[in-house]
mmCIF file of C-alpha atoms and ligand atoms in Angstrom:
data_model
loop_
_atom_site.group_PDB
_atom_site.id
_atom_site.type_symbol
_atom_site.label_atom_id
_atom_site.label_comp_id
_atom_site.label_asym_id
_atom_site.label_seq_id
_atom_site.Cartn_x
_atom_site.Cartn_y
_atom_site.Cartn_z
ATOM 1 C CA MET Z 1 -224.749 93.109 42.082
ATOM 2 C CA SER Z 2 -224.771 89.344 41.723
ATOM 3 C CA GLU Z 3 -220.940 89.311 41.514
ATOM 4 C CA ASN Z 4 -220.925 89.687 45.291
ATOM 5 C CA TYR Z 5 -222.459 86.267 45.795
ATOM 6 C CA HIS Z 6 -220.417 83.117 46.123
ATOM 7 C CA ILE Z 7 -220.076 81.177 42.886
ATOM 8 C CA HIS Z 8 -222.497 78.544 44.215
ATOM 9 C CA THR Z 9 -225.210 81.183 44.348
ATOM 10 C CA GLN Z 10 -224.162 82.934 41.142
ATOM 11 C CA LEU Z 11 -224.790 79.699 39.244
ATOM 12 C CA LEU Z 12 -228.496 80.135 40.050
ATOM 13 C CA HIS Z 13 -228.935 83.829 40.692
ATOM 14 C CA ASN Z 14 -227.424 85.725 37.791
ATOM 15 C CA ASP Z 15 -228.678 88.279 35.287
ATOM 16 C CA HIS Z 16 -230.667 85.587 33.486
ATOM 17 C CA LYS Z 17 -232.505 83.975 36.382
ATOM 18 C CA VAL Z 18 -235.843 85.405 35.293
ATOM 19 C CA CYS Z 19 -236.909 86.352 31.763
ATOM 20 C CA PRO Z 20 -237.670 90.098 31.944
ATOM 21 C CA SER Z 21 -240.604 89.932 29.529
ATOM 22 C CA THR Z 22 -242.374 86.722 30.640
ATOM 23 C CA GLY Z 23 -241.072 85.916 34.115
ATOM 24 C CA ALA Z 24 -239.955 82.457 32.930
ATOM 25 C CA VAL Z 25 -237.440 80.989 35.393
ATOM 26 C CA SER Z 26 -235.729 78.968 32.688
ATOM 27 C CA VAL Z 27 -234.068 80.927 29.871
ATOM 28 C CA PRO Z 28 -236.440 80.819 26.862
ATOM 29 C CA ILE Z 29 -235.166 79.099 23.719
ATOM 30 C CA HIS Z 30 -235.565 81.655 20.956
ATOM 31 C CA HIS Z 31 -235.842 79.788 17.694
ATOM 32 C CA SER Z 32 -235.471 82.810 15.502
ATOM 33 C CA SER Z 33 -232.781 83.233 12.877
ATOM 34 C CA THR Z 34 -233.531 86.913 12.416
ATOM 35 C CA PHE Z 35 -235.080 89.797 14.347
ATOM 36 C CA HIS Z 36 -237.552 92.410 13.123
ATOM 37 C CA GLN Z 37 -236.233 95.960 13.251
ATOM 38 C CA ASN Z 38 -238.727 98.547 14.400
ATOM 39 C CA SER Z 39 -236.888 101.444 12.913
ATOM 40 C CA PHE Z 40 -235.574 101.992 9.401
ATOM 41 C CA ASP Z 41 -232.267 103.437 10.500
ATOM 42 C CA GLU Z 42 -231.724 102.249 14.050
ATOM 43 C CA PHE Z 43 -231.425 98.533 14.741
ATOM 44 C CA GLY Z 44 -232.222 96.723 17.996
ATOM 45 C CA ILE Z 45 -229.865 94.551 20.112
ATOM 46 C CA TYR Z 46 -230.434 91.516 17.907
ATOM 47 C CA GLU Z 47 -230.237 91.530 14.123
ATOM 48 C CA TYR Z 48 -229.288 88.130 12.749
ATOM 49 C CA ALA Z 49 -228.807 85.108 15.001
ATOM 50 C CA ARG Z 50 -225.254 84.237 13.916
ATOM 51 C CA GLY Z 51 -224.135 87.574 15.301
ATOM 52 C CA SER Z 52 -226.111 87.235 18.507
ATOM 53 C CA ASN Z 53 -229.360 85.818 19.837
ATOM 54 C CA PRO Z 54 -230.970 85.991 23.285
ATOM 55 C CA THR Z 55 -230.524 82.325 24.299
ATOM 56 C CA ARG Z 56 -226.870 82.113 23.366
ATOM 57 C CA LYS Z 57 -226.310 85.566 24.858
ATOM 58 C CA ALA Z 58 -227.665 84.353 28.200
ATOM 59 C CA LEU Z 59 -225.075 81.560 28.256
ATOM 60 C CA GLU Z 60 -222.336 83.959 27.140
ATOM 61 C CA ASP Z 61 -223.232 86.422 29.902
ATOM 62 C CA VAL Z 62 -223.344 83.711 32.562
ATOM 63 C CA ILE Z 63 -219.957 82.201 31.691
ATOM 64 C CA ALA Z 64 -218.403 85.691 31.498
ATOM 65 C CA GLN Z 65 -219.665 86.420 34.984
ATOM 66 C CA LEU Z 66 -218.509 83.069 36.402
ATOM 67 C CA GLU Z 67 -215.002 83.487 34.985
ATOM 68 C CA GLY Z 68 -214.790 87.109 36.096
ATOM 69 C CA GLY Z 69 -214.633 88.364 32.496
ATOM 70 C CA THR Z 70 -216.424 91.092 30.574
ATOM 71 C CA ARG Z 71 -217.576 89.037 27.630
ATOM 72 C CA GLY Z 72 -218.265 85.392 26.832
ATOM 73 C CA PHE Z 73 -218.630 83.563 23.525
ATOM 74 C CA ALA Z 74 -220.370 80.272 22.822
ATOM 75 C CA PHE Z 75 -219.213 78.020 20.008
ATOM 76 C CA SER Z 76 -220.388 74.796 18.414
ATOM 77 C CA SER Z 77 -217.602 72.802 20.123
ATOM 78 C CA GLY Z 78 -214.571 73.266 22.323
ATOM 79 C CA MET Z 79 -212.417 72.983 19.191
ATOM 80 C CA ALA Z 80 -214.468 75.712 17.469
ATOM 81 C CA ALA Z 81 -213.795 78.007 20.452
ATOM 82 C CA ILE Z 82 -210.089 77.141 20.468
ATOM 83 C CA SER Z 83 -209.554 77.425 16.723
ATOM 84 C CA THR Z 84 -211.510 80.697 16.504
ATOM 85 C CA ALA Z 85 -209.335 82.161 19.265
ATOM 86 C CA PHE Z 86 -206.215 81.100 17.337
ATOM 87 C CA MET Z 87 -207.520 83.215 14.439
ATOM 88 C CA LEU Z 88 -206.432 86.258 16.446
ATOM 89 C CA LEU Z 89 -202.938 85.377 15.213
ATOM 90 C CA SER Z 90 -201.529 86.292 11.806
ATOM 91 C CA GLU Z 91 -199.082 84.879 9.314
ATOM 92 C CA GLY Z 92 -195.535 84.921 10.702
ATOM 93 C CA ASP Z 93 -196.609 84.658 14.338
ATOM 94 C CA HIS Z 94 -195.289 81.994 16.682
ATOM 95 C CA VAL Z 95 -197.029 80.109 19.498
ATOM 96 C CA LEU Z 96 -195.466 78.542 22.591
ATOM 97 C CA ILE Z 97 -197.717 75.678 23.581
ATOM 98 C CA THR Z 98 -197.734 73.132 26.352
ATOM 99 C CA GLU Z 99 -196.534 69.765 25.045
ATOM 100 C CA ASP Z 100 -199.300 67.765 26.672
ATOM 101 C CA VAL Z 101 -202.108 69.726 25.144
ATOM 102 C CA TYR Z 102 -205.500 68.207 24.261
ATOM 103 C CA GLY Z 103 -205.176 65.991 21.151
ATOM 104 C CA GLY Z 104 -207.529 68.100 19.009
ATOM 105 C CA THR Z 105 -205.600 71.279 19.817
ATOM 106 C CA TYR Z 106 -202.376 69.433 18.948
ATOM 107 C CA ARG Z 107 -203.874 68.507 15.577
ATOM 108 C CA PHE Z 108 -205.019 72.078 14.858
ATOM 109 C CA VAL Z 109 -201.682 73.615 15.798
ATOM 110 C CA THR Z 110 -199.535 71.069 13.952
ATOM 111 C CA GLU Z 111 -201.638 70.438 10.850
ATOM 112 C CA VAL Z 112 -203.783 73.505 10.217
ATOM 113 C CA LEU Z 113 -201.951 76.589 11.514
ATOM 114 C CA PRO Z 114 -198.681 75.889 9.625
ATOM 115 C CA ARG Z 115 -200.591 76.193 6.343
ATOM 116 C CA PHE Z 116 -201.334 79.790 7.317
ATOM 117 C CA GLY Z 117 -197.722 80.517 8.262
ATOM 118 C CA ILE Z 118 -198.285 80.315 12.030
ATOM 119 C CA GLU Z 119 -195.460 78.465 13.761
ATOM 120 C CA HIS Z 120 -195.366 76.702 17.112
ATOM 121 C CA THR Z 121 -192.961 75.219 19.624
ATOM 122 C CA PHE Z 122 -194.042 72.619 22.169
ATOM 123 C CA VAL Z 123 -192.614 73.136 25.628
ATOM 124 C CA ASP Z 124 -192.717 71.454 28.998
ATOM 125 C CA MET Z 125 -194.706 74.183 30.730
ATOM 126 C CA THR Z 126 -193.793 72.937 34.163
ATOM 127 C CA ASN Z 127 -190.254 74.107 33.349
ATOM 128 C CA GLU Z 128 -190.297 77.917 33.388
ATOM 129 C CA VAL Z 129 -186.650 78.205 32.360
ATOM 130 C CA GLU Z 130 -187.259 76.117 29.259
ATOM 131 C CA VAL Z 131 -190.330 78.140 28.308
ATOM 132 C CA ALA Z 132 -188.440 81.444 28.711
ATOM 133 C CA GLU Z 133 -185.619 80.136 26.515
ATOM 134 C CA LYS Z 134 -188.007 79.193 23.734
ATOM 135 C CA VAL Z 135 -189.567 82.653 23.376
ATOM 136 C CA GLN Z 136 -188.843 84.038 19.906
ATOM 137 C CA PRO Z 137 -189.065 87.621 18.627
ATOM 138 C CA ASN Z 138 -192.284 86.646 16.805
ATOM 139 C CA THR Z 139 -193.887 84.774 19.726
ATOM 140 C CA LYS Z 140 -197.379 86.191 20.108
ATOM 141 C CA LEU Z 141 -199.097 83.609 22.267
ATOM 142 C CA ILE Z 142 -198.424 81.329 25.231
ATOM 143 C CA TYR Z 143 -201.005 78.553 25.277
ATOM 144 C CA ILE Z 144 -201.630 76.936 28.676
ATOM 145 C CA GLU Z 145 -203.687 73.893 29.610
ATOM 146 C CA THR Z 146 -203.660 73.000 33.293
ATOM 147 C CA PRO Z 147 -204.094 70.413 34.690
ATOM 148 C CA SER Z 148 -202.918 68.854 31.460
ATOM 149 C CA ASN Z 149 -204.451 65.981 29.618
ATOM 150 C CA PRO Z 150 -203.968 63.101 30.400
ATOM 151 C CA THR Z 151 -200.932 63.224 32.721
ATOM 152 C CA LEU Z 152 -202.311 65.999 34.965
ATOM 153 C CA LYS Z 153 -199.228 68.206 34.867
ATOM 154 C CA ILE Z 154 -199.594 71.576 36.537
ATOM 155 C CA THR Z 155 -198.516 74.805 34.850
ATOM 156 C CA ASP Z 156 -197.884 77.834 37.030
ATOM 157 C CA ILE Z 157 -200.398 80.203 35.414
ATOM 158 C CA ARG Z 158 -199.055 83.354 37.101
ATOM 159 C CA ALA Z 159 -195.491 82.592 35.974
ATOM 160 C CA MET Z 160 -196.602 82.112 32.355
ATOM 161 C CA VAL Z 161 -198.631 85.331 32.436
ATOM 162 C CA LYS Z 162 -195.599 87.212 33.761
ATOM 163 C CA LEU Z 163 -193.393 85.829 30.999
ATOM 164 C CA ALA Z 164 -196.008 86.635 28.363
ATOM 165 C CA LYS Z 165 -196.434 90.208 29.564
ATOM 166 C CA LYS Z 166 -192.663 90.716 29.492
ATOM 167 C CA HIS Z 167 -192.646 89.719 25.821
ATOM 168 C CA ASN Z 168 -195.886 91.428 24.958
ATOM 169 C CA CYS Z 169 -197.738 88.269 24.012
ATOM 170 C CA LEU Z 170 -201.189 86.914 24.742
ATOM 171 C CA THR Z 171 -202.009 83.996 27.033
ATOM 172 C CA PHE Z 172 -204.822 81.509 26.481
ATOM 173 C CA CYS Z 173 -205.773 78.949 29.115
ATOM 174 C CA ASP Z 174 -207.861 75.853 28.507
ATOM 175 C CA ASN Z 175 -209.834 75.632 31.766
ATOM 176 C CA THR Z 176 -211.922 72.578 30.844
ATOM 177 C CA PHE Z 177 -210.661 70.323 33.661
ATOM 178 C CA LEU Z 178 -211.333 72.644 36.604
ATOM 179 C CA THR Z 179 -214.018 75.100 35.405
ATOM 180 C CA PRO Z 180 -214.540 78.508 37.060
ATOM 181 C CA VAL Z 181 -215.761 76.895 40.262
ATOM 182 C CA PHE Z 182 -212.201 75.736 40.986
ATOM 183 C CA GLN Z 183 -209.890 77.887 38.834
ATOM 184 C CA ARG Z 184 -210.331 81.387 37.415
ATOM 185 C CA PRO Z 185 -207.445 82.115 35.025
ATOM 186 C CA LEU Z 186 -208.604 85.640 34.102
ATOM 187 C CA GLU Z 187 -208.053 86.662 37.707
ATOM 188 C CA LEU Z 188 -204.468 85.398 37.367
ATOM 189 C CA GLY Z 189 -203.943 87.637 34.331
ATOM 190 C CA VAL Z 190 -204.738 85.263 31.441
ATOM 191 C CA ASP Z 191 -206.224 86.953 28.351
ATOM 192 C CA ILE Z 192 -208.592 84.278 27.069
ATOM 193 C CA VAL Z 193 -210.126 81.346 28.939
ATOM 194 C CA LEU Z 194 -211.251 78.461 26.757
ATOM 195 C CA HIS Z 195 -213.596 75.596 27.523
ATOM 196 C CA SER Z 196 -214.920 72.445 26.085
ATOM 197 C CA ALA Z 197 -218.403 72.899 27.591
ATOM 198 C CA THR Z 198 -219.035 69.357 26.376
ATOM 199 C CA LYS Z 199 -217.339 68.277 29.599
ATOM 200 C CA PHE Z 200 -218.054 69.518 33.142
ATOM 201 C CA LEU Z 201 -219.997 72.666 32.226
ATOM 202 C CA GLY Z 202 -222.645 70.758 30.250
ATOM 203 C CA GLY Z 203 -221.964 67.775 32.482
ATOM 204 C CA HIS Z 204 -224.484 65.234 31.215
ATOM 205 C CA SER Z 205 -222.904 63.777 28.047
ATOM 206 C CA ASP Z 206 -225.705 65.276 25.990
ATOM 207 C CA VAL Z 207 -224.204 68.283 24.231
ATOM 208 C CA VAL Z 208 -221.064 69.328 22.333
ATOM 209 C CA ALA Z 209 -220.179 72.966 22.994
ATOM 210 C CA GLY Z 210 -217.318 75.397 23.489
ATOM 211 C CA LEU Z 211 -216.863 78.678 25.331
ATOM 212 C CA ALA Z 212 -214.360 81.513 25.408
ATOM 213 C CA VAL Z 213 -214.171 84.378 27.894
ATOM 214 C CA VAL Z 214 -212.148 87.595 27.887
ATOM 215 C CA LYS Z 215 -211.671 90.401 30.354
ATOM 216 C CA ASP Z 216 -210.232 93.036 28.038
ATOM 217 C CA GLU Z 217 -213.004 94.762 26.089
ATOM 218 C CA GLU Z 218 -210.882 95.471 23.023
ATOM 219 C CA LEU Z 219 -209.913 91.801 22.796
ATOM 220 C CA GLY Z 220 -213.610 91.001 23.271
ATOM 221 C CA LYS Z 221 -214.471 93.066 20.191
ATOM 222 C CA ARG Z 222 -211.854 91.261 18.120
ATOM 223 C CA LEU Z 223 -213.105 87.863 19.258
ATOM 224 C CA ALA Z 224 -216.748 88.834 18.610
ATOM 225 C CA PHE Z 225 -215.738 89.823 15.078
ATOM 226 C CA LEU Z 226 -214.057 86.439 14.582
ATOM 227 C CA GLN Z 227 -216.981 84.519 16.080
ATOM 228 C CA ASN Z 228 -219.333 86.169 13.601
ATOM 229 C CA SER Z 229 -216.880 85.863 10.697
ATOM 230 C CA PHE Z 230 -216.037 82.238 11.316
ATOM 231 C CA GLY Z 231 -219.637 81.429 12.206
ATOM 232 C CA ALA Z 232 -219.046 78.330 14.374
ATOM 233 C CA ILE Z 233 -221.683 79.432 16.891
ATOM 234 C CA LEU Z 234 -223.597 77.344 19.405
ATOM 235 C CA GLY Z 235 -227.256 76.687 18.546
ATOM 236 C CA VAL Z 236 -230.044 77.750 20.897
ATOM 237 C CA GLN Z 237 -231.069 74.259 22.082
ATOM 238 C CA ASP Z 238 -227.477 73.455 22.938
ATOM 239 C CA SER Z 239 -226.994 76.827 24.632
ATOM 240 C CA TRP Z 240 -229.963 75.990 26.825
ATOM 241 C CA LEU Z 241 -228.545 72.556 27.697
ATOM 242 C CA VAL Z 242 -225.270 74.125 28.836
ATOM 243 C CA LEU Z 243 -227.201 76.729 30.856
ATOM 244 C CA ARG Z 244 -229.086 73.953 32.577
ATOM 245 C CA GLY Z 245 -225.912 71.978 33.230
ATOM 246 C CA LEU Z 246 -224.291 75.028 34.810
ATOM 247 C CA LYS Z 247 -226.903 75.240 37.562
ATOM 248 C CA THR Z 248 -225.552 72.091 39.211
ATOM 249 C CA LEU Z 249 -221.894 72.662 38.326
ATOM 250 C CA GLN Z 250 -220.685 73.284 41.864
ATOM 251 C CA VAL Z 251 -222.414 70.301 43.455
ATOM 252 C CA ARG Z 252 -221.317 68.000 40.653
ATOM 253 C CA MET Z 253 -217.718 69.211 40.828
ATOM 254 C CA ASN Z 254 -217.610 68.896 44.602
ATOM 255 C CA ALA Z 255 -219.018 65.384 44.695
ATOM 256 C CA SER Z 256 -216.892 64.106 41.811
ATOM 257 C CA THR Z 257 -213.738 65.630 43.249
ATOM 258 C CA LEU Z 258 -214.236 64.043 46.655
ATOM 259 C CA ALA Z 259 -214.660 60.675 44.983
ATOM 260 C CA ALA Z 260 -211.679 61.256 42.662
ATOM 261 C CA ALA Z 261 -209.399 62.027 45.608
ATOM 262 C CA LYS Z 262 -210.485 58.853 47.371
ATOM 263 C CA LEU Z 263 -210.052 56.731 44.251
ATOM 264 C CA ALA Z 264 -206.629 58.225 43.492
ATOM 265 C CA GLU Z 265 -205.402 57.352 46.936
ATOM 266 C CA TRP Z 266 -206.895 53.881 46.752
ATOM 267 C CA LEU Z 267 -205.424 53.147 43.305
ATOM 268 C CA ASN Z 268 -202.080 54.430 44.534
ATOM 269 C CA GLY Z 269 -202.054 51.703 47.158
ATOM 270 C CA ARG Z 270 -202.816 48.853 44.719
ATOM 271 C CA GLN Z 271 -199.851 46.768 43.643
ATOM 272 C CA GLU Z 272 -201.365 46.140 40.187
ATOM 273 C CA VAL Z 273 -201.152 49.846 39.404
ATOM 274 C CA GLU Z 274 -197.739 51.230 38.453
ATOM 275 C CA LYS Z 275 -198.435 54.922 38.791
ATOM 276 C CA VAL Z 276 -201.286 57.304 39.579
ATOM 277 C CA TYR Z 277 -201.420 60.843 38.226
ATOM 278 C CA TYR Z 278 -203.519 63.131 40.394
ATOM 279 C CA PRO Z 279 -202.512 66.610 41.613
ATOM 280 C CA GLY Z 280 -203.961 65.898 45.052
ATOM 281 C CA LEU Z 281 -201.516 63.077 45.809
ATOM 282 C CA PRO Z 282 -198.594 64.093 48.043
ATOM 283 C CA GLN Z 283 -195.997 62.869 45.529
ATOM 284 C CA HIS Z 284 -197.419 64.958 42.662
ATOM 285 C CA PRO Z 285 -194.756 67.548 41.687
ATOM 286 C CA GLY Z 286 -197.374 70.185 40.861
ATOM 287 C CA LYS Z 287 -199.440 69.876 44.038
ATOM 288 C CA GLU Z 288 -198.188 73.073 45.641
ATOM 289 C CA ILE Z 289 -198.710 75.272 42.587
ATOM 290 C CA GLN Z 290 -202.095 73.683 42.035
ATOM 291 C CA GLU Z 291 -203.127 74.673 45.538
ATOM 292 C CA GLN Z 292 -201.910 78.237 45.038
ATOM 293 C CA GLN Z 293 -203.873 78.854 41.866
ATOM 294 C CA SER Z 294 -206.941 76.643 42.246
ATOM 295 C CA THR Z 295 -209.294 75.645 45.017
ATOM 296 C CA SER Z 296 -209.390 71.940 44.190
ATOM 297 C CA HIS Z 297 -207.507 69.087 42.539
ATOM 298 C CA GLY Z 298 -210.375 68.236 40.221
ATOM 299 C CA ALA Z 299 -212.256 65.114 39.239
ATOM 300 C CA VAL Z 300 -209.918 63.664 36.618
ATOM 301 C CA LEU Z 301 -207.027 61.292 37.243
ATOM 302 C CA SER Z 302 -204.955 58.870 35.225
ATOM 303 C CA PHE Z 303 -203.352 55.624 36.197
ATOM 304 C CA GLU Z 304 -200.903 53.344 34.559
ATOM 305 C CA PHE Z 305 -200.509 49.614 34.209
ATOM 306 C CA SER Z 306 -197.207 48.066 33.229
ATOM 307 C CA SER Z 307 -198.595 46.985 29.860
ATOM 308 C CA LYS Z 308 -201.298 47.468 27.288
ATOM 309 C CA GLU Z 309 -202.571 43.937 28.070
ATOM 310 C CA ASN Z 310 -203.227 44.843 31.688
ATOM 311 C CA ALA Z 311 -204.986 48.065 30.770
ATOM 312 C CA LYS Z 312 -207.112 46.134 28.280
ATOM 313 C CA ALA Z 313 -207.973 43.479 30.848
ATOM 314 C CA PHE Z 314 -208.997 46.127 33.365
ATOM 315 C CA VAL Z 315 -211.243 47.888 30.845
ATOM 316 C CA GLU Z 316 -212.820 44.585 29.839
ATOM 317 C CA ASN Z 317 -213.588 43.565 33.411
ATOM 318 C CA VAL Z 318 -214.765 46.794 34.976
ATOM 319 C CA LYS Z 319 -218.551 47.229 34.973
ATOM 320 C CA LEU Z 320 -219.582 50.701 36.139
ATOM 321 C CA PRO Z 321 -217.632 53.229 34.052
ATOM 322 C CA VAL Z 322 -218.589 54.067 30.525
ATOM 323 C CA PHE Z 323 -215.599 53.307 28.294
ATOM 324 C CA ALA Z 324 -215.580 56.314 26.029
ATOM 325 C CA VAL Z 325 -213.923 59.448 24.714
ATOM 326 C CA SER Z 326 -214.841 62.477 26.845
ATOM 327 C CA LEU Z 327 -214.891 63.396 30.512
ATOM 328 C CA GLY Z 328 -216.689 65.612 32.960
ATOM 329 C CA ALA Z 329 -220.038 63.863 33.067
ATOM 330 C CA VAL Z 330 -222.446 62.583 35.705
ATOM 331 C CA GLU Z 331 -221.368 59.044 34.871
ATOM 332 C CA THR Z 332 -217.787 57.921 35.448
ATOM 333 C CA ILE Z 333 -215.914 57.742 32.157
ATOM 334 C CA LEU Z 334 -212.874 55.591 31.579
ATOM 335 C CA SER Z 335 -210.819 56.274 28.507
ATOM 336 C CA TYR Z 336 -207.723 55.035 26.758
ATOM 337 C CA PRO Z 337 -205.735 58.111 25.666
ATOM 338 C CA THR Z 338 -203.516 56.155 23.256
ATOM 339 C CA THR Z 339 -206.361 55.479 20.840
ATOM 340 C CA MET Z 340 -208.939 58.013 22.032
ATOM 341 C CA SER Z 341 -208.093 61.617 23.026
ATOM 342 C CA HIS Z 342 -204.512 61.309 21.779
ATOM 343 C CA GLY Z 343 -205.089 59.042 18.807
ATOM 344 C CA SER Z 344 -204.169 61.929 16.493
ATOM 345 C CA MET Z 345 -200.699 62.169 18.058
ATOM 346 C CA PRO Z 346 -197.862 60.025 16.641
ATOM 347 C CA LYS Z 347 -196.703 57.226 18.995
ATOM 348 C CA GLU Z 348 -193.274 58.745 19.600
ATOM 349 C CA GLU Z 349 -194.818 62.106 20.503
ATOM 350 C CA ARG Z 350 -197.204 60.347 22.895
ATOM 351 C CA GLU Z 351 -194.384 58.469 24.561
ATOM 352 C CA LYS Z 352 -192.359 61.660 25.005
ATOM 353 C CA ARG Z 353 -195.339 63.005 26.933
ATOM 354 C CA GLY Z 354 -195.644 59.966 29.181
ATOM 355 C CA ILE Z 355 -198.760 58.660 27.456
ATOM 356 C CA SER Z 356 -197.855 54.974 27.541
ATOM 357 C CA ASP Z 357 -199.891 52.072 26.191
ATOM 358 C CA GLY Z 358 -200.753 51.099 29.771
ATOM 359 C CA LEU Z 359 -202.278 54.470 30.687
ATOM 360 C CA LEU Z 360 -205.985 54.925 31.432
ATOM 361 C CA ARG Z 361 -207.756 58.189 32.210
ATOM 362 C CA LEU Z 362 -210.637 58.313 34.616
ATOM 363 C CA SER Z 363 -213.186 61.099 34.933
ATOM 364 C CA VAL Z 364 -215.099 60.455 38.112
ATOM 365 C CA GLY Z 365 -218.864 60.925 38.022
ATOM 366 C CA LEU Z 366 -221.542 60.892 40.685
ATOM 367 C CA GLU Z 367 -221.753 57.197 41.577
ATOM 368 C CA ASP Z 368 -221.167 56.172 45.190
ATOM 369 C CA VAL Z 369 -217.391 55.981 45.441
ATOM 370 C CA ASP Z 370 -217.530 52.697 47.373
ATOM 371 C CA ASP Z 371 -219.391 51.093 44.482
ATOM 372 C CA LEU Z 372 -216.635 52.264 42.154
ATOM 373 C CA ILE Z 373 -213.990 50.879 44.495
ATOM 374 C CA SER Z 374 -215.761 47.496 44.699
ATOM 375 C CA ASP Z 375 -216.072 47.390 40.947
ATOM 376 C CA PHE Z 376 -212.419 48.295 40.423
ATOM 377 C CA THR Z 377 -211.407 45.716 43.041
ATOM 378 C CA GLN Z 378 -213.186 42.884 41.243
ATOM 379 C CA ALA Z 379 -211.708 44.034 37.909
ATOM 380 C CA LEU Z 380 -208.211 44.054 39.364
ATOM 381 C CA GLU Z 381 -208.778 40.670 41.005
ATOM 382 C CA THR Z 382 -210.085 38.970 37.866
ATOM 383 C CA ILE Z 383 -207.072 40.058 35.931
ATOM 384 C CA GLU Z 384 -204.611 39.412 38.734
ATOM 385 C CA SER Z 385 -203.618 35.948 37.573
ATOM 386 C CA SER Z 386 -202.991 37.170 34.059
ATOM 387 C CA LEU Z 387 -201.251 40.375 35.104
ATOM 388 C CA VAL Z 388 -198.094 40.813 33.166
ATOM 389 C CA LYS Z 389 -195.460 41.768 35.668
ATOM 390 C CA LYS Z 390 -192.697 44.111 34.651
HETATM 391 C C1 PLP I 1 -212.683 67.814 24.939
HETATM 392 C C2 PLP I 1 -211.649 68.844 25.106
HETATM 393 C C3 PLP I 1 -211.457 69.842 24.144
HETATM 394 C C4 PLP I 1 -212.228 69.882 22.838
HETATM 395 O O1 PLP I 1 -213.581 70.131 23.037
HETATM 396 P P1 PLP I 1 -214.754 69.590 22.072
HETATM 397 O O2 PLP I 1 -215.982 70.115 22.727
HETATM 398 O O3 PLP I 1 -214.666 68.106 22.049
HETATM 399 O O4 PLP I 1 -214.493 70.181 20.725
HETATM 400 C C5 PLP I 1 -210.502 70.805 24.400
HETATM 401 N N1 PLP I 1 -209.769 70.787 25.533
HETATM 402 C C6 PLP I 1 -209.919 69.843 26.466
HETATM 403 C C7 PLP I 1 -209.085 69.874 27.694
HETATM 404 C C8 PLP I 1 -210.864 68.838 26.291
HETATM 405 O O5 PLP I 1 -210.998 67.890 27.222
#
């Protein structure tokens, strides 16, 4: 019934808006590791809390509904969700993965999976011909992340799904940057949607969490088995925090995106800045595809100075943003991919992906955008005299 509402409304009015036994309008936090069974030979819905518990289940149901899936899964971090999903693969399988994937996923795929005989090839996923050429007889998965991190490249999700179906392989899509309010990969044919709920879904820099959603029920059973086997589940307090964050997801995303678009355009016009990466800018090569598969350009952008010194000076002079790892929060977060999100990637690999030492990533929060612009202006002006010109 609630699927008929717009996503705005679904965030508030879903199957868990009222607790059926108490009428509570906030999902109760059930601190119970096990559940009494009334019958000797017939067990209830809940048995042992690693398998399932009512608070986590509420979050799993809500994210499944928002993504248009049949089943959701909550994990103790985005990486726990991603690595558990990779456990669907077996020894001898091969993965095609986007070259500018999140640093933690890069680490898992390059340093953990090979020990279990699972191979990978990194590809430029904006180049469909290249991806098609790299498919091997044992390719079982195409792993998409779009927009990518931190250079905001856009992968054509439908094209990747088509290629995957032709070769009978699965597709995963990391949807952390846009969330279901702006992009719904399952509706484009993707098999598993993955999230770091630490970012926009939680939204307040107060919880580390991960989510996965599937549409296919059989795949859902396999992932449920892995979630219980691996055991990297999200605790009940943290499940509740993500549920609370979700209620304001649409308004936060809308406000942050408006500000991000304005900032991207403004930065693009500043002579101190060499390059701005944002899929909403007219010169962005992925803009058209982005607009076909998503309803927004998102709240994350990156921009590049000609040198590390200039990036450092900017970070040291700017006052409003938090300088930190992470994104997708109420406060604007500035980060330095070279040593933060992509610190686990060797320098030459980073450079191949356009992650230069002058690159900064910005996740726009809920501050007044004019305050951010004033702050950035003074930071650019203070460093102007010392700016190292190319
Ligand atoms: C942060 C992030 C992850 C990892 O999530 P954690 O919650 O930190 O484990 C995965 N993908 C993307 C795009 C991210 O930004």
